[in-house]
GROMACS .gro file of C-alpha atoms in nm:
model
  505
    1UNK     CA    1   4.992  11.828  -0.506
    2UNK     CA    2   4.724  12.039  -0.692
    3UNK     CA    3   4.778  12.417  -0.644
    4UNK     CA    4   4.444  12.573  -0.536
    5UNK     CA    5   4.353  12.928  -0.644
    6UNK     CA    6   4.088  13.180  -0.551
    7UNK     CA    7   3.749  13.113  -0.694
    8UNK     CA    8   3.467  13.392  -0.771
    9UNK     CA    9   3.146  13.329  -0.927
   10UNK     CA   10   3.137  13.524  -1.249
   11UNK     CA   11   2.958  13.857  -1.240
   12UNK     CA   12   2.864  13.865  -1.620
   13UNK     CA   13   2.942  13.724  -1.947
   14UNK     CA   14   3.186  13.984  -2.055
   15UNK     CA   15   3.480  13.745  -1.996
   16UNK     CA   16   3.378  13.509  -2.287
   17UNK     CA   17   3.192  13.193  -2.327
   18UNK     CA   18   3.498  12.974  -2.430
   19UNK     CA   19   3.738  12.806  -2.175
   20UNK     CA   20   4.086  12.738  -2.302
   21UNK     CA   21   4.407  12.665  -2.126
   22UNK     CA   22   4.282  12.749  -1.780
   23UNK     CA   23   4.077  13.056  -1.856
   24UNK     CA   24   3.760  13.209  -1.970
   25UNK     CA   25   3.792  13.392  -2.305
   26UNK     CA   26   3.661  13.473  -2.634
   27UNK     CA   27   3.775  13.373  -2.985
   28UNK     CA   28   3.767  13.548  -3.348
   29UNK     CA   29   3.520  13.373  -3.551
   30UNK     CA   30   3.332  13.432  -3.857
   31UNK     CA   31   2.997  13.292  -3.713
   32UNK     CA   32   2.794  13.350  -3.390
   33UNK     CA   33   2.493  13.230  -3.218
   34UNK     CA   34   2.248  13.430  -2.990
   35UNK     CA   35   2.265  13.342  -2.626
   36UNK     CA   36   1.905  13.371  -2.466
   37UNK     CA   37   1.810  13.412  -2.119
   38UNK     CA   38   1.487  13.184  -2.096
   39UNK     CA   39   1.356  13.370  -1.799
   40UNK     CA   40   1.316  13.711  -1.976
   41UNK     CA   41   1.323  13.603  -2.344
   42UNK     CA   42   1.613  13.833  -2.399
   43UNK     CA   43   1.933  13.794  -2.622
   44UNK     CA   44   2.226  13.845  -2.364
   45UNK     CA   45   2.535  13.784  -2.582
   46UNK     CA   46   2.642  13.654  -2.937
   47UNK     CA   47   2.878  13.373  -2.892
   48UNK     CA   48   3.158  13.314  -3.138
   49UNK     CA   49   3.140  12.960  -3.317
   50UNK     CA   50   3.454  12.737  -3.320
   51UNK     CA   51   3.516  12.624  -3.666
   52UNK     CA   52   3.708  12.299  -3.742
   53UNK     CA   53   4.037  12.470  -3.743
   54UNK     CA   54   3.966  12.618  -3.385
   55UNK     CA   55   3.843  12.278  -3.273
   56UNK     CA   56   4.160  12.119  -3.387
   57UNK     CA   57   4.377  12.389  -3.213
   58UNK     CA   58   4.212  12.322  -2.900
   59UNK     CA   59   4.229  11.955  -2.929
   60UNK     CA   60   4.602  11.983  -2.969
   61UNK     CA   61   4.634  12.179  -2.669
   62UNK     CA   62   4.457  11.922  -2.479
   63UNK     CA   63   4.661  11.662  -2.622
   64UNK     CA   64   4.984  11.828  -2.508
   65UNK     CA   65   4.844  11.873  -2.143
   66UNK     CA   66   4.702  11.521  -2.106
   67UNK     CA   67   5.010  11.313  -2.047
   68UNK     CA   68   5.107  11.495  -1.730
   69UNK     CA   69   4.790  11.482  -1.588
   70UNK     CA   70   4.744  11.110  -1.697
   71UNK     CA   71   5.072  11.037  -1.509
   72UNK     CA   72   4.962  11.226  -1.204
   73UNK     CA   73   4.899  10.967  -0.919
   74UNK     CA   74   4.518  10.895  -0.902
   75UNK     CA   75   4.507  11.022  -0.518
   76UNK     CA   76   4.639  11.373  -0.662
   77UNK     CA   77   4.374  11.384  -0.932
   78UNK     CA   78   4.105  11.295  -0.653
   79UNK     CA   79   4.224  11.575  -0.445
   80UNK     CA   80   4.129  11.817  -0.758
   81UNK     CA   81   3.783  11.657  -0.767
   82UNK     CA   82   3.715  11.697  -0.390
   83UNK     CA   83   3.829  12.057  -0.428
   84UNK     CA   84   3.561  12.110  -0.697
   85UNK     CA   85   3.298  11.949  -0.461
   86UNK     CA   86   3.389  12.186  -0.182
   87UNK     CA   87   3.373  12.484  -0.413
   88UNK     CA   88   3.038  12.396  -0.553
   89UNK     CA   89   2.883  12.366  -0.202
   90UNK     CA   90   3.053  12.676  -0.081
   91UNK     CA   91   2.904  12.877  -0.373
   92UNK     CA   92   2.579  12.696  -0.410
   93UNK     CA   93   2.322  12.984  -0.432
   94UNK     CA   94   2.523  13.199  -0.658
   95UNK     CA   95   2.595  12.895  -0.910
   96UNK     CA   96   2.227  12.802  -0.877
   97UNK     CA   97   2.135  13.157  -0.990
   98UNK     CA   98   2.337  13.115  -1.302
   99UNK     CA   99   2.192  12.780  -1.380
  100UNK     CA  100   1.841  12.945  -1.360
  101UNK     CA  101   1.968  13.214  -1.592
  102UNK     CA  102   2.120  12.957  -1.836
  103UNK     CA  103   1.830  12.720  -1.837
  104UNK     CA  104   1.511  12.875  -1.694
  105UNK     CA  105   1.453  12.615  -1.450
  106UNK     CA  106   1.321  12.696  -1.098
  107UNK     CA  107   1.604  12.785  -0.849
  108UNK     CA  108   1.493  12.507  -0.608
  109UNK     CA  109   1.552  12.259  -0.889
  110UNK     CA  110   1.897  12.419  -0.964
  111UNK     CA  111   2.013  12.386  -0.609
  112UNK     CA  112   1.926  12.016  -0.618
  113UNK     CA  113   2.123  11.974  -0.953
  114UNK     CA  114   2.429  12.163  -0.789
  115UNK     CA  115   2.439  11.939  -0.481
  116UNK     CA  116   2.392  11.630  -0.700
  117UNK     CA  117   2.699  11.764  -0.895
  118UNK     CA  118   2.905  11.803  -0.587
  119UNK     CA  119   2.819  11.455  -0.481
  120UNK     CA  120   2.951  11.321  -0.824
  121UNK     CA  121   3.283  11.492  -0.791
  122UNK     CA  122   3.315  11.329  -0.455
  123UNK     CA  123   3.219  10.988  -0.563
  124UNK     CA  124   3.474  10.965  -0.852
  125UNK     CA  125   3.745  11.108  -0.630
  126UNK     CA  126   3.684  10.804  -0.411
  127UNK     CA  127   3.582  10.553  -0.669
  128UNK     CA  128   3.892  10.635  -0.905
  129UNK     CA  129   4.153  10.521  -0.629
  130UNK     CA  130   3.975  10.173  -0.608
  131UNK     CA  131   3.888  10.120  -0.974
  132UNK     CA  132   4.196  10.252  -1.138
  133UNK     CA  133   4.468  10.155  -0.871
  134UNK     CA  134   4.390   9.792  -0.892
  135UNK     CA  135   4.418   9.516  -1.147
  136UNK     CA  136   4.336   9.155  -1.167
  137UNK     CA  137   4.622   8.918  -1.147
  138UNK     CA  138   4.601   8.552  -1.260
  139UNK     CA  139   4.863   8.288  -1.214
  140UNK     CA  140   4.874   8.087  -1.549
  141UNK     CA  141   4.903   7.721  -1.600
  142UNK     CA  142   5.200   7.583  -1.781
  143UNK     CA  143   5.407   7.349  -1.576
  144UNK     CA  144   5.741   7.425  -1.383
  145UNK     CA  145   5.747   7.784  -1.539
  146UNK     CA  146   5.587   8.045  -1.353
  147UNK     CA  147   5.379   8.296  -1.553
  148UNK     CA  148   5.107   8.545  -1.466
  149UNK     CA  149   4.889   8.803  -1.624
  150UNK     CA  150   4.722   9.124  -1.502
  151UNK     CA  151   4.518   9.410  -1.642
  152UNK     CA  152   4.520   9.778  -1.602
  153UNK     CA  153   4.290  10.066  -1.713
  154UNK     CA  154   4.455  10.349  -1.879
  155UNK     CA  155   4.295  10.675  -2.004
  156UNK     CA  156   4.214  10.712  -2.368
  157UNK     CA  157   4.392  11.059  -2.390
  158UNK     CA  158   4.168  11.344  -2.508
  159UNK     CA  159   3.775  11.290  -2.498
  160UNK     CA  160   3.538  11.480  -2.660
  161UNK     CA  161   3.210  11.555  -2.467
  162UNK     CA  162   2.884  11.711  -2.588
  163UNK     CA  163   2.632  11.823  -2.353
  164UNK     CA  164   2.266  11.887  -2.321
  165UNK     CA  165   2.053  12.196  -2.235
  166UNK     CA  166   1.802  12.070  -1.998
  167UNK     CA  167   2.064  11.989  -1.721
  168UNK     CA  168   2.346  12.203  -1.837
  169UNK     CA  169   2.564  12.188  -1.519
  170UNK     CA  170   2.490  11.821  -1.402
  171UNK     CA  171   2.509  11.641  -1.749
  172UNK     CA  172   2.837  11.805  -1.795
  173UNK     CA  173   2.954  11.689  -1.460
  174UNK     CA  174   2.830  11.341  -1.536
  175UNK     CA  175   3.098  11.319  -1.811
  176UNK     CA  176   3.379  11.551  -1.709
  177UNK     CA  177   3.425  11.416  -1.348
  178UNK     CA  178   3.479  11.042  -1.450
  179UNK     CA  179   3.677  11.160  -1.746
  180UNK     CA  180   3.926  11.356  -1.554
  181UNK     CA  181   3.939  11.112  -1.266
  182UNK     CA  182   4.061  10.839  -1.523
  183UNK     CA  183   4.323  11.070  -1.630
  184UNK     CA  184   4.200  11.198  -1.968
  185UNK     CA  185   4.184  11.558  -2.101
  186UNK     CA  186   3.850  11.680  -2.195
  187UNK     CA  187   3.713  11.903  -2.488
  188UNK     CA  188   3.359  12.002  -2.395
  189UNK     CA  189   3.096  12.146  -2.643
  190UNK     CA  190   2.778  12.266  -2.467
  191UNK     CA  191   2.443  12.285  -2.640
  192UNK     CA  192   2.429  12.639  -2.782
  193UNK     CA  193   2.107  12.681  -2.592
  194UNK     CA  194   2.263  12.658  -2.270
  195UNK     CA  195   2.645  12.752  -2.306
  196UNK     CA  196   2.751  12.881  -1.973
  197UNK     CA  197   2.742  12.628  -1.725
  198UNK     CA  198   3.042  12.416  -1.867
  199UNK     CA  199   3.257  12.759  -1.867
  200UNK     CA  200   3.170  12.798  -1.497
  201UNK     CA  201   3.269  12.434  -1.426
  202UNK     CA  202   3.617  12.509  -1.620
  203UNK     CA  203   3.657  12.793  -1.380
  204UNK     CA  204   3.591  12.576  -1.067
  205UNK     CA  205   3.836  12.313  -1.198
  206UNK     CA  206   4.111  12.592  -1.248
  207UNK     CA  207   4.040  12.709  -0.884
  208UNK     CA  208   4.067  12.348  -0.762
  209UNK     CA  209   4.421  12.295  -0.923
  210UNK     CA  210   4.356  12.123  -1.242
  211UNK     CA  211   4.648  12.206  -1.485
  212UNK     CA  212   4.592  12.448  -1.755
  213UNK     CA  213   4.473  12.271  -2.080
  214UNK     CA  214   4.336  11.969  -1.932
  215UNK     CA  215   3.980  12.066  -1.960
  216UNK     CA  216   3.854  12.307  -2.250
  217UNK     CA  217   3.521  12.432  -2.355
  218UNK     CA  218   3.457  12.517  -2.719
  219UNK     CA  219   3.120  12.669  -2.830
  220UNK     CA  220   2.897  12.611  -3.162
  221UNK     CA  221   2.623  12.422  -3.311
  222UNK     CA  222   2.610  12.109  -3.526
  223UNK     CA  223   2.901  12.174  -3.736
  224UNK     CA  224   3.133  12.224  -3.437
  225UNK     CA  225   3.011  11.885  -3.278
  226UNK     CA  226   3.086  11.705  -3.601
  227UNK     CA  227   3.432  11.865  -3.617
  228UNK     CA  228   3.478  11.748  -3.251
  229UNK     CA  229   3.372  11.386  -3.332
  230UNK     CA  230   3.596  11.371  -3.653
  231UNK     CA  231   3.892  11.506  -3.500
  232UNK     CA  232   4.196  11.253  -3.479
  233UNK     CA  233   4.306  11.390  -3.140
  234UNK     CA  234   4.004  11.278  -2.995
  235UNK     CA  235   3.996  10.920  -2.892
  236UNK     CA  236   3.654  10.890  -2.707
  237UNK     CA  237   3.326  11.066  -2.724
  238UNK     CA  238   3.041  11.106  -2.494
  239UNK     CA  239   2.704  11.271  -2.598
  240UNK     CA  240   2.367  11.347  -2.439
  241UNK     CA  241   2.098  11.466  -2.677
  242UNK     CA  242   1.847  11.369  -2.926
  243UNK     CA  243   1.849  11.035  -3.107
  244UNK     CA  244   1.896  11.222  -3.450
  245UNK     CA  245   2.197  11.391  -3.333
  246UNK     CA  246   2.326  11.079  -3.160
  247UNK     CA  247   2.317  10.887  -3.496
  248UNK     CA  248   2.522  11.150  -3.671
  249UNK     CA  249   2.764  11.149  -3.391
  250UNK     CA  250   2.796  10.772  -3.398
  251UNK     CA  251   2.856  10.796  -3.773
  252UNK     CA  252   3.127  11.089  -3.743
  253UNK     CA  253   3.298  10.882  -3.475
  254UNK     CA  254   3.359  10.637  -3.755
  255UNK     CA  255   3.518  10.866  -3.985
  256UNK     CA  256   3.916  10.957  -3.973
  257UNK     CA  257   4.000  10.736  -3.643
  258UNK     CA  258   3.747  10.493  -3.507
  259UNK     CA  259   3.642  10.596  -3.157
  260UNK     CA  260   3.384  10.453  -2.914
  261UNK     CA  261   3.088  10.681  -2.825
  262UNK     CA  262   2.872  10.664  -2.520
  263UNK     CA  263   2.516  10.801  -2.628
  264UNK     CA  264   2.242  10.903  -2.377
  265UNK     CA  265   1.957  10.994  -2.603
  266UNK     CA  266   1.585  11.056  -2.578
  267UNK     CA  267   1.304  10.870  -2.448
  268UNK     CA  268   0.917  10.824  -2.432
  269UNK     CA  269   0.894  10.659  -2.114
  270UNK     CA  270   0.568  10.474  -1.976
  271UNK     CA  271   0.434  10.516  -1.620
  272UNK     CA  272   0.212  10.202  -1.533
  273UNK     CA  273  -0.033  10.259  -1.247
  274UNK     CA  274  -0.216   9.956  -1.117
  275UNK     CA  275  -0.575   9.967  -0.936
  276UNK     CA  276  -0.390   9.843  -0.611
  277UNK     CA  277  -0.154  10.142  -0.599
  278UNK     CA  278  -0.142  10.395  -0.327
  279UNK     CA  279  -0.326  10.666  -0.526
  280UNK     CA  280  -0.160  10.966  -0.373
  281UNK     CA  281   0.181  10.814  -0.433
  282UNK     CA  282   0.086  10.736  -0.790
  283UNK     CA  283  -0.020  11.099  -0.850
  284UNK     CA  284   0.296  11.222  -0.693
  285UNK     CA  285   0.484  11.005  -0.945
  286UNK     CA  286   0.291  11.132  -1.237
  287UNK     CA  287   0.378  11.495  -1.133
  288UNK     CA  288   0.739  11.394  -1.105
  289UNK     CA  289   0.737  11.218  -1.421
  290UNK     CA  290   0.600  11.486  -1.628
  291UNK     CA  291   0.641  11.855  -1.467
  292UNK     CA  292   0.984  11.847  -1.333
  293UNK     CA  293   1.204  12.099  -1.522
  294UNK     CA  294   0.916  12.213  -1.737
  295UNK     CA  295   0.900  11.858  -1.880
  296UNK     CA  296   1.223  11.890  -2.014
  297UNK     CA  297   1.364  11.559  -1.882
  298UNK     CA  298   1.464  11.265  -2.106
  299UNK     CA  299   1.319  11.015  -1.870
  300UNK     CA  300   0.970  11.181  -1.864
  301UNK     CA  301   0.701  10.940  -1.850
  302UNK     CA  302   0.454  11.135  -2.079
  303UNK     CA  303   0.257  10.813  -2.124
  304UNK     CA  304   0.071  10.738  -1.803
  305UNK     CA  305  -0.104  10.420  -1.815
  306UNK     CA  306  -0.382  10.380  -1.553
  307UNK     CA  307  -0.591  10.066  -1.507
  308UNK     CA  308  -0.938  10.125  -1.609
  309UNK     CA  309  -1.106  10.072  -1.265
  310UNK     CA  310  -0.925  10.375  -1.097
  311UNK     CA  311  -0.869  10.617  -1.413
  312UNK     CA  312  -1.149  10.866  -1.323
  313UNK     CA  313  -1.045  10.880  -0.956
  314UNK     CA  314  -0.671  10.902  -1.055
  315UNK     CA  315  -0.746  11.187  -1.317
  316UNK     CA  316  -0.960  11.385  -1.073
  317UNK     CA  317  -0.662  11.375  -0.808
  318UNK     CA  318  -0.413  11.457  -1.052
  319UNK     CA  319  -0.592  11.753  -1.179
  320UNK     CA  320  -0.648  11.876  -0.827
  321UNK     CA  321  -0.290  11.831  -0.745
  322UNK     CA  322  -0.157  12.016  -1.063
  323UNK     CA  323  -0.411  12.297  -1.012
  324UNK     CA  324  -0.286  12.344  -0.662
  325UNK     CA  325   0.088  12.291  -0.693
  326UNK     CA  326   0.206  12.411  -1.049
  327UNK     CA  327   0.293  12.771  -0.974
  328UNK     CA  328   0.422  12.930  -1.294
  329UNK     CA  329   0.651  13.218  -1.255
  330UNK     CA  330   0.991  13.389  -1.223
  331UNK     CA  331   1.226  13.096  -1.182
  332UNK     CA  332   1.461  13.293  -0.945
  333UNK     CA  333   1.183  13.303  -0.702
  334UNK     CA  334   1.171  13.021  -0.438
  335UNK     CA  335   0.807  12.965  -0.453
  336UNK     CA  336   0.811  12.904  -0.835
  337UNK     CA  337   0.745  12.522  -0.934
  338UNK     CA  338   0.730  12.585  -1.320
  339UNK     CA  339   0.983  12.796  -1.485
  340UNK     CA  340   1.056  12.876  -1.841
  341UNK     CA  341   1.102  12.649  -2.149
  342UNK     CA  342   1.445  12.661  -2.305
  343UNK     CA  343   1.363  12.889  -2.591
  344UNK     CA  344   1.057  13.008  -2.823
  345UNK     CA  345   1.110  12.727  -3.070
  346UNK     CA  346   1.111  12.466  -2.838
  347UNK     CA  347   0.805  12.620  -2.669
  348UNK     CA  348   0.628  12.638  -2.993
  349UNK     CA  349   0.710  12.273  -3.065
  350UNK     CA  350   0.551  12.163  -2.730
  351UNK     CA  351   0.225  12.381  -2.815
  352UNK     CA  352   0.228  12.205  -3.155
  353UNK     CA  353   0.187  11.861  -2.979
  354UNK     CA  354  -0.112  11.984  -2.780
  355UNK     CA  355  -0.265  12.110  -3.100
  356UNK     CA  356  -0.220  11.791  -3.278
  357UNK     CA  357  -0.368  11.598  -2.995
  358UNK     CA  358  -0.671  11.822  -3.024
  359UNK     CA  359  -0.695  11.781  -3.399
  360UNK     CA  360  -0.687  11.392  -3.342
  361UNK     CA  361  -0.977  11.403  -3.109
  362UNK     CA  362  -0.799  11.414  -2.757
  363UNK     CA  363  -0.930  11.623  -2.478
  364UNK     CA  364  -0.711  11.879  -2.303
  365UNK     CA  365  -0.826  11.877  -1.930
  366UNK     CA  366  -0.597  12.160  -1.832
  367UNK     CA  367  -0.321  12.383  -1.947
  368UNK     CA  368  -0.147  12.347  -2.294
  369UNK     CA  369  -0.102  12.716  -2.379
  370UNK     CA  370   0.163  12.986  -2.349
  371UNK     CA  371   0.153  13.204  -2.033
  372UNK     CA  372   0.300  13.540  -1.944
  373UNK     CA  373   0.384  13.553  -1.562
  374UNK     CA  374   0.391  13.878  -1.396
  375UNK     CA  375   0.743  14.046  -1.415
  376UNK     CA  376   0.887  13.808  -1.674
  377UNK     CA  377   0.613  13.842  -1.950
  378UNK     CA  378   0.851  13.784  -2.236
  379UNK     CA  379   1.004  13.476  -2.124
  380UNK     CA  380   0.922  13.124  -2.266
  381UNK     CA  381   0.641  12.985  -2.030
  382UNK     CA  382   0.408  12.707  -2.069
  383UNK     CA  383   0.114  12.586  -1.872
  384UNK     CA  384   0.148  12.224  -1.806
  385UNK     CA  385  -0.099  12.011  -1.989
  386UNK     CA  386  -0.298  11.709  -1.896
  387UNK     CA  387  -0.465  11.532  -2.177
  388UNK     CA  388  -0.713  11.232  -2.213
  389UNK     CA  389  -0.913  11.079  -2.482
  390UNK     CA  390  -0.600  10.951  -2.663
  391UNK     CA  391  -0.505  10.628  -2.837
  392UNK     CA  392  -0.158  10.473  -2.893
  393UNK     CA  393  -0.142  10.570  -3.282
  394UNK     CA  394  -0.163  10.951  -3.206
  395UNK     CA  395   0.142  11.168  -3.278
  396UNK     CA  396   0.157  11.315  -2.935
  397UNK     CA  397   0.185  10.935  -2.795
  398UNK     CA  398   0.440  10.802  -3.012
  399UNK     CA  399   0.674  11.092  -3.044
  400UNK     CA  400   0.900  11.251  -2.774
  401UNK     CA  401   0.754  11.585  -2.671
  402UNK     CA  402   1.012  11.696  -2.413
  403UNK     CA  403   0.759  11.919  -2.238
  404UNK     CA  404   0.528  11.947  -1.957
  405UNK     CA  405   0.252  11.720  -2.141
  406UNK     CA  406   0.086  11.436  -1.924
  407UNK     CA  407  -0.083  11.182  -2.128
  408UNK     CA  408  -0.355  10.944  -1.955
  409UNK     CA  409  -0.405  10.623  -2.121
  410UNK     CA  410  -0.640  10.359  -1.971
  411UNK     CA  411  -0.552   9.992  -1.978
  412UNK     CA  412  -0.719   9.650  -1.868
  413UNK     CA  413  -0.458   9.373  -1.805
  414UNK     CA  414  -0.099   9.328  -1.721
  415UNK     CA  415  -0.006   9.150  -2.041
  416UNK     CA  416  -0.176   9.425  -2.251
  417UNK     CA  417   0.010   9.708  -2.063
  418UNK     CA  418   0.347   9.561  -2.099
  419UNK     CA  419   0.309   9.516  -2.455
  420UNK     CA  420   0.188   9.878  -2.508
  421UNK     CA  421   0.451  10.011  -2.262
  422UNK     CA  422   0.713   9.841  -2.492
  423UNK     CA  423   0.572   9.964  -2.824
  424UNK     CA  424   0.824  10.232  -2.890
  425UNK     CA  425   1.170  10.255  -3.035
  426UNK     CA  426   1.282  10.425  -2.719
  427UNK     CA  427   1.398  10.238  -2.403
  428UNK     CA  428   1.540  10.490  -2.139
  429UNK     CA  429   1.306  10.459  -1.844
  430UNK     CA  430   0.984  10.318  -1.720
  431UNK     CA  431   0.789  10.312  -1.394
  432UNK     CA  432   0.552  10.076  -1.226
  433UNK     CA  433   0.315  10.144  -0.926
  434UNK     CA  434   0.145   9.854  -0.740
  435UNK     CA  435   0.135   9.746  -0.372
  436UNK     CA  436   0.214   9.396  -0.511
  437UNK     CA  437   0.588   9.406  -0.519
  438UNK     CA  438   0.603   9.059  -0.694
  439UNK     CA  439   0.414   9.220  -0.971
  440UNK     CA  440   0.646   9.505  -0.978
  441UNK     CA  441   0.964   9.285  -1.000
  442UNK     CA  442   0.796   9.065  -1.277
  443UNK     CA  443   0.705   9.359  -1.496
  444UNK     CA  444   1.042   9.514  -1.441
  445UNK     CA  445   1.206   9.200  -1.601
  446UNK     CA  446   0.991   9.245  -1.903
  447UNK     CA  447   1.008   9.627  -1.970
  448UNK     CA  448   1.256   9.734  -2.229
  449UNK     CA  449   1.426  10.010  -2.045
  450UNK     CA  450   1.754  10.095  -1.906
  451UNK     CA  451   1.602  10.214  -1.578
  452UNK     CA  452   1.283  10.074  -1.395
  453UNK     CA  453   1.122  10.274  -1.110
  454UNK     CA  454   0.902  10.074  -0.880
  455UNK     CA  455   0.674  10.281  -0.648
  456UNK     CA  456   0.882  10.582  -0.721
  457UNK     CA  457   1.003  10.782  -1.028
  458UNK     CA  458   1.285  11.011  -1.169
  459UNK     CA  459   1.538  10.898  -0.876
  460UNK     CA  460   1.903  10.935  -0.988
  461UNK     CA  461   2.218  10.844  -0.785
  462UNK     CA  462   2.582  10.867  -0.891
  463UNK     CA  463   2.627  10.507  -0.734
  464UNK     CA  464   2.363  10.357  -1.001
  465UNK     CA  465   2.416  10.340  -1.377
  466UNK     CA  466   2.206  10.556  -1.602
  467UNK     CA  467   2.141  10.493  -1.960
  468UNK     CA  468   1.911  10.339  -2.231
  469UNK     CA  469   1.802  10.057  -2.436
  470UNK     CA  470   1.703  10.058  -2.814
  471UNK     CA  471   1.714  10.414  -2.961
  472UNK     CA  472   1.764  10.554  -2.616
  473UNK     CA  473   2.134  10.498  -2.667
  474UNK     CA  474   2.410  10.287  -2.527
  475UNK     CA  475   2.679  10.295  -2.284
  476UNK     CA  476   2.613  10.415  -1.915
  477UNK     CA  477   2.678  10.727  -1.714
  478UNK     CA  478   2.722  10.742  -1.335
  479UNK     CA  479   2.880  10.476  -1.093
  480UNK     CA  480   3.192  10.285  -1.199
  481UNK     CA  481   3.065  10.204  -1.534
  482UNK     CA  482   3.152  10.567  -1.635
  483UNK     CA  483   3.508  10.523  -1.508
  484UNK     CA  484   3.524  10.195  -1.728
  485UNK     CA  485   3.381  10.378  -2.018
  486UNK     CA  486   3.657  10.646  -2.007
  487UNK     CA  487   3.942  10.404  -1.973
  488UNK     CA  488   4.093  10.135  -2.194
  489UNK     CA  489   4.185   9.804  -2.056
  490UNK     CA  490   4.529   9.666  -2.124
  491UNK     CA  491   4.646   9.313  -2.061
  492UNK     CA  492   4.989   9.250  -1.954
  493UNK     CA  493   5.139   8.866  -1.966
  494UNK     CA  494   5.469   8.819  -1.751
  495UNK     CA  495   5.714   8.526  -1.765
  496UNK     CA  496   5.929   8.555  -1.425
  497UNK     CA  497   6.165   8.262  -1.529
  498UNK     CA  498   6.492   8.329  -1.688
  499UNK     CA  499   6.401   8.141  -1.999
  500UNK     CA  500   6.084   8.067  -2.201
  501UNK     CA  501   6.000   7.726  -2.324
  502UNK     CA  502   5.857   7.711  -2.686
  503UNK     CA  503   5.587   7.466  -2.835
  504UNK     CA  504   5.845   7.320  -3.096
  505UNK     CA  505   6.032   7.091  -2.855
   0.00000   0.00000   0.00000
């Protein structure tokens, strides 16, 4: 029976940004990285970086703790996950506030992320008992002797997880919940841009009754991630982030000991709007697809393809909606709809894409500049941009922006737009708007993406698999696919007779 403990949301960062053997702590290290508060632009801490020796130490601790957790009945593991879900809901506002300070997103979005994370823990608490407790049994042919076979799913042991900064709490939960439900221990490395949320998850797990050492958080940059992926104690890796880093991680996973990797990488998603669409719904989708979380969403549909007969009307309505609804300001205020970019370097990168569009002849219809909202003037704020006058060869159209930049691209025919939509190395998501659902389903079968949204956009649900085609990665998060990804399947053949006949009679 898991032993629940008291939980209090942290008051400050003085307890450290590492989580090892059941407690928040700090470590001695030669190198550190600065921890920024995107809302204010201030450095609030210097975080020690885990070197290869520290990574190995923590992996060894996790390896010692894992067998007992892996042998714990799945029903008991499920109780821990359910306890975490309850703690998240009971402390939602305080946790959401820290997510805002960690990431810069508006607090109304952070609340949604936290609620979804609680649902994820609940889902795996229930799904694990079904998926992991039952195997498939087969009676084998072979004459009078009775033989049968069955399969069972077993944890890898210690898994390494490397998370993203745009949804620091939620993307961690997407990995941690199924990995723990399956009986693994986890060593988690957050993005150095948003290091706190996985540490808070550690405190939640500890309070929920997770044994010490089963979940640990190390901190660092690229070298720490490489050390984690190459470590021989790690038997599986899950990563969310850029394509370039994903390639480096997959390569590292082939060194020392070969280990599988789930890679959820970037995107350059298209949103296709046909002339028979409900115009206001299409505008709403474009807003969701480009401006949620300051545009820092891997599924963002920056390429908005609009049929030529309605492109002027669509553009007018989109501009009207954006000018009315995109309130930029302090992300801790409930009325704010556009918060801060993650850091200054990323803000400048997004600004660089806008400038490249101008240089190549595109027209910025609104936004596209840095702004300084009252009370948080030094934070990293960007006024969302809408751009037209583009062609498919421009840098801003071809490369992932990861910012609030909406590109309007006219098209004529269905055949044309499908070809243009697929003309990218990415394949994470895409959207189709049309009142003709037959067309929607027809196009969905032709689009090269892991998720297709029809008359909606940016929906996510723990019951539904999430992941990409092509350069957007492989493997799936959410649903039972993630439980499968964090387990190894074993086949067992059984002869129930006293003797075994052989083939040399």
